[in-house]
Short mmCIF file of C-alpha atoms in Angstrom, two decimals:
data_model
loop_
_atom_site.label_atom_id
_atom_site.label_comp_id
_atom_site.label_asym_id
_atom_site.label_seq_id
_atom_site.Cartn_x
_atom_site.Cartn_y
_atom_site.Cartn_z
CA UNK A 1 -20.79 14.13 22.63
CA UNK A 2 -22.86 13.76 25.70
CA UNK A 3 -20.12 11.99 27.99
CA UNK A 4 -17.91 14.27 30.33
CA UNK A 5 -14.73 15.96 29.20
CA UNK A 6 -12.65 15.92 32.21
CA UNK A 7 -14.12 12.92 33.93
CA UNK A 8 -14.03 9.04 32.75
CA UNK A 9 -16.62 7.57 30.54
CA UNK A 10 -17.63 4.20 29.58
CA UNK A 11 -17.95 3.41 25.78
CA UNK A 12 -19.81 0.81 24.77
CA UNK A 13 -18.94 -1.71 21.48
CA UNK A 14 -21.10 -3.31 19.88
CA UNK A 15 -20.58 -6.27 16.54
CA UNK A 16 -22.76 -5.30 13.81
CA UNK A 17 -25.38 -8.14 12.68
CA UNK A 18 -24.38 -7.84 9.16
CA UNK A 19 -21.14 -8.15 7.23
CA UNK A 20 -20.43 -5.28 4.21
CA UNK A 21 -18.42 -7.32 1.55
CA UNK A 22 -15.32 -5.34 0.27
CA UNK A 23 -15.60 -3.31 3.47
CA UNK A 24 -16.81 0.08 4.45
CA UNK A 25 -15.22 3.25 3.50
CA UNK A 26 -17.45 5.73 4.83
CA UNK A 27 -19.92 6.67 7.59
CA UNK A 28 -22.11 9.45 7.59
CA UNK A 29 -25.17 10.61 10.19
CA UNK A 30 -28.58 12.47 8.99
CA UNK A 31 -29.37 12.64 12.46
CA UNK A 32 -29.05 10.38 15.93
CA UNK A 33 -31.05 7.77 14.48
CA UNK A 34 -29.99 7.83 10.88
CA UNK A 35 -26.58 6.49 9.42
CA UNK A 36 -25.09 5.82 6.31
CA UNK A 37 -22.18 3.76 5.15
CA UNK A 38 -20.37 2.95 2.00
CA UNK A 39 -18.46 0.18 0.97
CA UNK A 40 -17.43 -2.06 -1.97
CA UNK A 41 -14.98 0.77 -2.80
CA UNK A 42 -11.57 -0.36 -1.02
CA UNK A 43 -8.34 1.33 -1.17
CA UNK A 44 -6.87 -2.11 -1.98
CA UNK A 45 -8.83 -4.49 -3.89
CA UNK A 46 -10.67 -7.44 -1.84
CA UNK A 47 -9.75 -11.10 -3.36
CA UNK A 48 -12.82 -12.30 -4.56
CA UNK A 49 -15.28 -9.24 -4.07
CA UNK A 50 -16.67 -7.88 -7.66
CA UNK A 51 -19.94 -6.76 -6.38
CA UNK A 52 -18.98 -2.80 -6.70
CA UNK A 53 -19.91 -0.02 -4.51
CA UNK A 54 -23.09 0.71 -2.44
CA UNK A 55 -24.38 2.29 0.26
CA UNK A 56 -26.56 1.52 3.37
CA UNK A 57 -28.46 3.08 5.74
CA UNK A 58 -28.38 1.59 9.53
CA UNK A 59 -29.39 2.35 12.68
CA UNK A 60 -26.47 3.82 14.50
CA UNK A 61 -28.23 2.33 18.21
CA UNK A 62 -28.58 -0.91 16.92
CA UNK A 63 -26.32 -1.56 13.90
CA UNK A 64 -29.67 -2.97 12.00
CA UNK A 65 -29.33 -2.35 8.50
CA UNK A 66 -32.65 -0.79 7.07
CA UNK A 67 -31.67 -0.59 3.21
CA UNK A 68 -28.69 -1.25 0.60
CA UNK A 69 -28.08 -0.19 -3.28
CA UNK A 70 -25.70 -0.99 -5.06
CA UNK A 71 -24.50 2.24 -7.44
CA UNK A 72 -24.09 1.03 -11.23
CA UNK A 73 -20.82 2.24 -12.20
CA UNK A 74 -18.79 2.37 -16.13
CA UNK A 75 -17.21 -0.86 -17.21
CA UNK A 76 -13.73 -1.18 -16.07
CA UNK A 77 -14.35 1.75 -14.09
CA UNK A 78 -11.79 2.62 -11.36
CA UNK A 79 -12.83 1.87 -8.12
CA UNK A 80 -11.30 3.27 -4.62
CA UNK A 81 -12.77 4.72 -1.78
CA UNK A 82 -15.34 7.05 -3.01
CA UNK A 83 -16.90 10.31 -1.25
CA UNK A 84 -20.37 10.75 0.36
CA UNK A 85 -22.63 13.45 2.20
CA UNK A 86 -26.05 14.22 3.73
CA UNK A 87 -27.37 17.27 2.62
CA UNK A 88 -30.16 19.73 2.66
CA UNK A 89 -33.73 18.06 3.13
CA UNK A 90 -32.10 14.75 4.32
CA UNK A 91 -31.20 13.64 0.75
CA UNK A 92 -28.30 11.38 0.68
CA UNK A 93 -25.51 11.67 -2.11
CA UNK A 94 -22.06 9.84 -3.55
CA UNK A 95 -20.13 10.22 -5.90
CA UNK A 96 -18.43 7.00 -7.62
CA UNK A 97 -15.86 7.36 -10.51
CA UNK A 98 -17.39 10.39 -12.31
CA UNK A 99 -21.15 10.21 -11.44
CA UNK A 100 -22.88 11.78 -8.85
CA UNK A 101 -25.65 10.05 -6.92
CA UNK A 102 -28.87 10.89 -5.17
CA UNK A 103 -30.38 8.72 -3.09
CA UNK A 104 -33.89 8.84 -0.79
CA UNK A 105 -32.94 8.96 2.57
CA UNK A 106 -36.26 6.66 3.67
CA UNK A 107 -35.74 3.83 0.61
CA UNK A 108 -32.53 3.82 -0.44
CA UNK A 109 -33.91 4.35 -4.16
CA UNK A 110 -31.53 6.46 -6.68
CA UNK A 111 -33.53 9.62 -7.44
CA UNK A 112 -31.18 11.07 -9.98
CA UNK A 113 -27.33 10.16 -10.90
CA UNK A 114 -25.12 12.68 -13.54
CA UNK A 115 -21.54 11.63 -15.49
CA UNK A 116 -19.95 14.80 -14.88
CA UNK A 117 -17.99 16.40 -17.12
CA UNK A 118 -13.87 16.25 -17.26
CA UNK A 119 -11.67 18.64 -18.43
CA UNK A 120 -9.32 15.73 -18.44
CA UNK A 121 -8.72 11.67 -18.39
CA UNK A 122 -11.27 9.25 -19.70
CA UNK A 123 -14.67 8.54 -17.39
CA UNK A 124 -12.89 5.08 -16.32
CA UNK A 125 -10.05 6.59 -15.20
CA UNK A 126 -11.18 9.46 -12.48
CA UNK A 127 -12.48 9.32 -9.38
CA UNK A 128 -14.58 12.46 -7.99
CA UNK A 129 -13.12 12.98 -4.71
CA UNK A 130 -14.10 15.18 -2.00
CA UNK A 131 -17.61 15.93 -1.74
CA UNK A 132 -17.98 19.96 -0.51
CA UNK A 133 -20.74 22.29 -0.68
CA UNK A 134 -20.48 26.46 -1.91
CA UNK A 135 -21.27 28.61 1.19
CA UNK A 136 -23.42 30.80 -0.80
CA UNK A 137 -27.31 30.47 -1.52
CA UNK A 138 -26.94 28.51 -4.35
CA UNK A 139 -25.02 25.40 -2.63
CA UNK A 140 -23.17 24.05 -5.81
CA UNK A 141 -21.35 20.98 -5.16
CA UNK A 142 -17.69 21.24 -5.78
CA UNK A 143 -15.05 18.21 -5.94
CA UNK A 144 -11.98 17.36 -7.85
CA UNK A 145 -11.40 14.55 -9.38
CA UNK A 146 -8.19 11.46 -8.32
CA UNK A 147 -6.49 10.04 -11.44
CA UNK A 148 -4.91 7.08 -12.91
CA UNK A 149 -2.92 6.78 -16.19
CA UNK A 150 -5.40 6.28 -19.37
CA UNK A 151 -5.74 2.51 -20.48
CA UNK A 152 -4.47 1.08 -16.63
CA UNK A 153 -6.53 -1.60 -15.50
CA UNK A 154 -5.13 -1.63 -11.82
CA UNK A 155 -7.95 -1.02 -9.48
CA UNK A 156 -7.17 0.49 -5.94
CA UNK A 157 -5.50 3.71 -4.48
CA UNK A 158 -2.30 2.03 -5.61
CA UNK A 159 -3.01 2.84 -9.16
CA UNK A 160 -2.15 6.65 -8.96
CA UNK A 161 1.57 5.43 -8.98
CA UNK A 162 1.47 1.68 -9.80
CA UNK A 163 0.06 2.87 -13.36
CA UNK A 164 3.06 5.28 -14.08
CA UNK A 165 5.57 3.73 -15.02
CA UNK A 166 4.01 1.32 -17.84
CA UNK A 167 0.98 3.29 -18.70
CA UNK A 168 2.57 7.01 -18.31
CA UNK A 169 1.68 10.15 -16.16
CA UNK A 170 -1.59 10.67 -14.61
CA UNK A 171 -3.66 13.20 -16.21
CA UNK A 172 -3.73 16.26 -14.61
CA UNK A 173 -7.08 16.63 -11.94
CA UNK A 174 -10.37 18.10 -12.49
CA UNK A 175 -12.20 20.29 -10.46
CA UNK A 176 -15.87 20.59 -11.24
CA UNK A 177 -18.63 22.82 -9.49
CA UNK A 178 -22.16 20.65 -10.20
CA UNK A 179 -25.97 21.93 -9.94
CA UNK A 180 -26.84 20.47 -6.34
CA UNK A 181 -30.56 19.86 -7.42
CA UNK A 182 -30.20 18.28 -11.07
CA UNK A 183 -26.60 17.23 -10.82
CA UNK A 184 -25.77 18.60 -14.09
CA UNK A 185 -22.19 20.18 -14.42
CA UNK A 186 -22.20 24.01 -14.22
CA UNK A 187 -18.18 24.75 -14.61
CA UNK A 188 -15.36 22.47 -15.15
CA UNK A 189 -11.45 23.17 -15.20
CA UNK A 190 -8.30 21.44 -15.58
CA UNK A 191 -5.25 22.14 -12.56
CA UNK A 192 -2.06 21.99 -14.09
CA UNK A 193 -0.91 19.05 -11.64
CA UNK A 194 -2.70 16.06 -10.62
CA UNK A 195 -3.90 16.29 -6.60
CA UNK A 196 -4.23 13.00 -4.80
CA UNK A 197 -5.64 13.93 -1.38
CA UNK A 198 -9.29 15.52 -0.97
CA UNK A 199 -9.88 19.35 -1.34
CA UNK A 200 -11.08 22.09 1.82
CA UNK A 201 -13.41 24.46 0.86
CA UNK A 202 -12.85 28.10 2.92
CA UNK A 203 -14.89 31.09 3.22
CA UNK A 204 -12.05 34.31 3.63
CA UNK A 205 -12.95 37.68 2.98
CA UNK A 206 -15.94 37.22 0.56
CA UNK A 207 -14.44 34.72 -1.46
CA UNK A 208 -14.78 30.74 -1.63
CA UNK A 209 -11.48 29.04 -1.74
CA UNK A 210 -11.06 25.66 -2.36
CA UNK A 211 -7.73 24.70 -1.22
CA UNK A 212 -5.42 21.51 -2.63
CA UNK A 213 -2.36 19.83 -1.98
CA UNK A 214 -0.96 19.10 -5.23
CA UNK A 215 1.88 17.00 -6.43
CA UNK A 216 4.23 19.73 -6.66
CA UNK A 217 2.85 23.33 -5.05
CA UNK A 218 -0.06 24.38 -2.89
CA UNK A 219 -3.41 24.89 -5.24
CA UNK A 220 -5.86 27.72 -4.49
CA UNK A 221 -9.13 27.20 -6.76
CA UNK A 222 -11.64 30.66 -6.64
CA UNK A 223 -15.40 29.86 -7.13
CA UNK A 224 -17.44 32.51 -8.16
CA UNK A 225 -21.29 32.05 -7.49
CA UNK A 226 -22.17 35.30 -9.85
CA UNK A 227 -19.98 34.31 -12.49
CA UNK A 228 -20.56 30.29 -12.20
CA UNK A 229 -17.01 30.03 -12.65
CA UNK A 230 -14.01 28.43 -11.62
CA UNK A 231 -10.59 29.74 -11.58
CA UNK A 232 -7.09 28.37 -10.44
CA UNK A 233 -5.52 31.43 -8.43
CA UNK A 234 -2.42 31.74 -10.73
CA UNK A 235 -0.80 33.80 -7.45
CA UNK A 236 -1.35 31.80 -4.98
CA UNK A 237 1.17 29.04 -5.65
CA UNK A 238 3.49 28.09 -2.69
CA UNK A 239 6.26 25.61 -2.79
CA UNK A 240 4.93 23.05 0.80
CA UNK A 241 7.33 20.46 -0.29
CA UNK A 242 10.94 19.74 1.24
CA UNK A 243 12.87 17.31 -1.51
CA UNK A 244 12.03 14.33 -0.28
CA UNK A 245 8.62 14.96 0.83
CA UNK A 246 6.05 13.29 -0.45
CA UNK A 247 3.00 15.30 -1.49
CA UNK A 248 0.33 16.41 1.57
CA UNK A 249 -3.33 15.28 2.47
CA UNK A 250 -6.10 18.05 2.61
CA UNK A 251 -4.49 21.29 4.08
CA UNK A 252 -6.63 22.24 6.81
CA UNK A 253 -7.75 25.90 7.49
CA UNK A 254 -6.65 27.82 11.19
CA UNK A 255 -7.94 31.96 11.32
CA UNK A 256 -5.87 33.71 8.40
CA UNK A 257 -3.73 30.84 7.71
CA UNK A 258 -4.13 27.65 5.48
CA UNK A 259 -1.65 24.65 7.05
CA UNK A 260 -0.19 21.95 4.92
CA UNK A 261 1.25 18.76 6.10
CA UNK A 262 3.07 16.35 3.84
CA UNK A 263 3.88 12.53 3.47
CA UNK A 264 0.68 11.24 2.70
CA UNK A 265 2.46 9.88 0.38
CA UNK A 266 5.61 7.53 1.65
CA UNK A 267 8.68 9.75 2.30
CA UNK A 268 11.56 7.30 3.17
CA UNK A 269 14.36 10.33 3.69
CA UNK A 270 12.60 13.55 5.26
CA UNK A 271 9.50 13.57 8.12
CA UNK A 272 6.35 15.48 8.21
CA UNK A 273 6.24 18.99 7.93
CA UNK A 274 3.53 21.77 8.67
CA UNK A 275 3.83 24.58 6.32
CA UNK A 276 1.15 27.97 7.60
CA UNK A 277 0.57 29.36 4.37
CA UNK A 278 -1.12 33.01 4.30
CA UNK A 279 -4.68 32.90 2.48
CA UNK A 280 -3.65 36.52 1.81
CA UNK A 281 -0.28 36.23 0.40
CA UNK A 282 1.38 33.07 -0.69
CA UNK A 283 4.91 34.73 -0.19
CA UNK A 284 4.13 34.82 3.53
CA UNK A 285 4.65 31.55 4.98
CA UNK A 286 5.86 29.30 7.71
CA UNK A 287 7.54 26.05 8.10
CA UNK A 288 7.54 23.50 11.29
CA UNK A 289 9.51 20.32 11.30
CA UNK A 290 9.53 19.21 14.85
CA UNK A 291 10.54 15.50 13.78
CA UNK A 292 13.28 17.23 12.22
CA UNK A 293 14.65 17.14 8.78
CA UNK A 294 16.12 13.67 8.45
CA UNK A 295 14.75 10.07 8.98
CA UNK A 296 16.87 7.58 10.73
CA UNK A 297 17.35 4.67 8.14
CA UNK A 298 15.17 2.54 7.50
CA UNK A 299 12.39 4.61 8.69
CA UNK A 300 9.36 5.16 6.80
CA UNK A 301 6.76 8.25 7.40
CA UNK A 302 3.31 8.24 6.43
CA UNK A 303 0.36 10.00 6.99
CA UNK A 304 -2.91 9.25 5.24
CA UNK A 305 -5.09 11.57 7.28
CA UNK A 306 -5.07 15.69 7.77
CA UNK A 307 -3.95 17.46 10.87
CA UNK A 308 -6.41 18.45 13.14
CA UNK A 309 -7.15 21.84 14.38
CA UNK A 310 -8.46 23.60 17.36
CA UNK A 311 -9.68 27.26 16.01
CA UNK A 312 -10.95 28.50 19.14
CA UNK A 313 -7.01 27.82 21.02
CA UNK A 314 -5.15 28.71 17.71
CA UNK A 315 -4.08 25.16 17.87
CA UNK A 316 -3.31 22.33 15.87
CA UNK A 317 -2.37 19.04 16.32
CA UNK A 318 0.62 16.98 13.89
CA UNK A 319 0.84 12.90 13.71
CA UNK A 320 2.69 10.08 12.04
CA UNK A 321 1.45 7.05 12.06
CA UNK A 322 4.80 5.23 11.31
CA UNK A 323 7.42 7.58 12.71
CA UNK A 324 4.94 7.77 15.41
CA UNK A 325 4.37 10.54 18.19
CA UNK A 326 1.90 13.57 18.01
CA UNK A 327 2.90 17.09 18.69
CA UNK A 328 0.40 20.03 19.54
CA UNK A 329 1.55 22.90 18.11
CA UNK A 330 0.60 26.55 18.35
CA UNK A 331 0.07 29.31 15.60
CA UNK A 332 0.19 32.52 15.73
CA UNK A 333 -1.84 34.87 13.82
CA UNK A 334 -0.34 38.04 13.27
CA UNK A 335 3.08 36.42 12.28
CA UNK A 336 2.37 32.56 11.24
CA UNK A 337 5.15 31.66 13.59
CA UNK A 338 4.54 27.64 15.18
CA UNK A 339 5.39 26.43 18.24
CA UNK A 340 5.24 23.23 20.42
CA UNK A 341 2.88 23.84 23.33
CA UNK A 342 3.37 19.61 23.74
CA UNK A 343 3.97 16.29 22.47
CA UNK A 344 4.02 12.71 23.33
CA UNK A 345 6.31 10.22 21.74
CA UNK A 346 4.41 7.08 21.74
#
C-alpha cells in the first residue's frame, strides 16, 4: 500500500479489455507487475458456460492479458471455485477437483499436474480446497479436500447440501500433505466429518497445525515433517457451534488463541458467534455473541468470508453480511476474554 493511512487517497478503476467467461474466482500477484486469475470455476454454475477452469496471467497496471490455459479436468468432474498460489521460484500452481497443477509463470504452459490421492469420495466428487504451504524446509503442500455425495451430478457450491437429501451424506473430507516439487502425494487421511470452508495452517510451539471448521466440532490436524505424517489431534476437539449455527469459515489465528466464527453456512434462528479457542487446551475457551443469541424473524445471517485480525493490537474484527454491522472486538491473551472496543451498525 503506498497511499496514506490517515489522509485521503484517490483510487483509480479501471474496465479490463477482456471478458473471463464463467467469471473469475481468484487473483493472485508474483510481484507488482505479475498477476494471476482464475475462472471458469463458479460457485453457481453460469447458463451456457462449459468451457471449464483456467487461469491467466495479466498485467495488474494495465489489465492486458499476457496468457490463458485452460486446466483439463475428470469427466463429470465437480467444479466450484478452486484454490491457487504463487510459490517459490515464481512457479504458479492450482488445484482443480483432485489434481494439482504447475504452471510456468512466463508461458502459461502446464509443467507437471498429479490426481492426488483420497482417503475418501470418488475423484469426481472432491474438490482440493485450500492451498497452504508447511513452514518447515521441506514446504509440502497441504489442503483438504470439499465434498459432494457420490453419484450427484449438481455442479456448484450448492451441491455440498443440494446432493443430500437424494444422493445421501457427503463423504467425510480429506486432508492430504503433497511433494511441492513432483506433486506426488506423501500422506493422506480421512477427518471423521466433512469441512466445507478452507483450512489455516499455524506454526505454535514447534508444531504445524492445520486448523478446520468442521460440520460439527473444531478440527486440529498435526503435520509432522520428520515423520511425513498426518494426524487428526484426537484432543483437540471443541464444540464452536450454538444449535442453530451453521458451521464456520476458516478460523483465523490471534497470539495463543485460534478464533472461530460461524454461519457461513445460512443460520435462520441464531447470529454469528466468535468462539477463542486455546491452541493449548481445547477445554479453555471463549464465546462472543455481540449480535446476541436470537435473530429477529425473518432474518437471515450469513457469512462466507473469515474474520479478520489485527495481531499486533490483539484485535479482531466480526461481520455479517446480511444481519449487517461490523464489530471490533478485543482479545485478551492471558484469559481469552473478548470485548467490544467498537462497532458500526450499517
Amino acid at each position: 500500500f503506498t497511499g496514506t493511512v490517515t489522509g485521503r487517497n484517490q483510487v483509480a478503476q479501471f474496465l479490463s479489455p477482456y471478458v473471463y467467461p464463467g467469471g473469475i474466482q481468484i487473483v493472485v500477484f508474483g510481484g507488482p507487475n505479475q498477476a494471476f486469475l482464475i475462472g471458469g470455476a463458479p460457485a453457481t454454475p453460469v447458463a451456457g458456460y462449459t468451457d471449464g477452469p483456467y487461469i491467466a496471467r495479466f498485467n495488474p497496471s494495465t489489465g492486458k492479458q499476457v496468457w490463458k490455459t485452460f486446466l483439463p479436468v475428470l469427466s463429470g468432474q465437480w467444479i466450484l471455485p478452486p484454490s491457487m498460489a504463487v510459490v517459490k521460484g515464481g512457479w504458479v500452481m492450482a488445484a482443480v477437483g483432485p489434481t494439482i497443477y504447475k504452471l510456468h509463470p512466463q508461458t502459461g504452459a502446464i509443467v507437471r499436474s498429479q490426481e492426488q490421492t483420497l482417503s475418501a469420495g470418488r475423484p469426481v466428487d472432491v474438490n482440493l480446497d485450500g492451498y497452504a504451504v508447511s513452514p518447515d524446509a521441506g514446504g509440502a503442500i497441504l489442503m483438504k479436500t470439499q465434498t459432494r455425495s457420490t453419484g450427484c451430478p449438481i455442479q456448484g457450491s450448492n451441491a455440498m447440501s443440494f446432493c443430500i437429501p437424494n444422493f445421501g451424506p457427503q463423504p467425510n473430507s480429506t486432508v492430504i500433505a503433497a511433494d511441492p516439487v513432483t506433486l506426488k502425494t506423501i500422506a493422506s487421511i480421512q477427518l471423521d466429518q466433512s469441512v466445507t470452508a478452507r483450512p489455516t495452517l499455524v506454526s505454535h510451539n514447534g508444531m504445524t497445525y492445520m486448523y478446520l471448521a468442521g460440520a460439527t466440532q473444531g478440527i486440529r490436524v498435526i503435520w509432522n515433517p520428520k515423520t511425513k505424517t498426518l494426524t487428526q489431534d484426537p484432543t483437540w476437539t471443541p464444540t464452536y457451534l450454538l444449535p442453530g449455527q451453521g458451521a464456520g469459515d476458516a478460523p483465523v489465528p490471534l497470539g495463543n488463541w485460534v478464533i472461530f466464527n460461524t454461519n457461513a453456512i445460512t443460520s435462520t434462528t441464531v447470529p454469528i458467534c466468535a468462539v477463542a479457542v486455546s491452541q493449548s487446551n481445547a477445554n479453555v475457551w471463549r464465546r462472543a455473541c455481540p449480535w446476541g443469541r436470537t435473530l429477529p424473524p425473518g432474518v437471515v445471517s450469513e457469512q462466507p468470508a473469515s474474520f479478520s485480525t489485527d495481531p499486533e493490537n490483539g484485535m479482531f474484527f466480526m461481520q455479517d453480511w446480511l444481519v449487517g454491522g461490523v464489530f471490533a472486538m478485543h482479545l485478551n491473551q492471558k484469559t481469552g476474554a473478548m470485548k467490544v472496543v467498537w462497532s458500526r451498525p450499517d
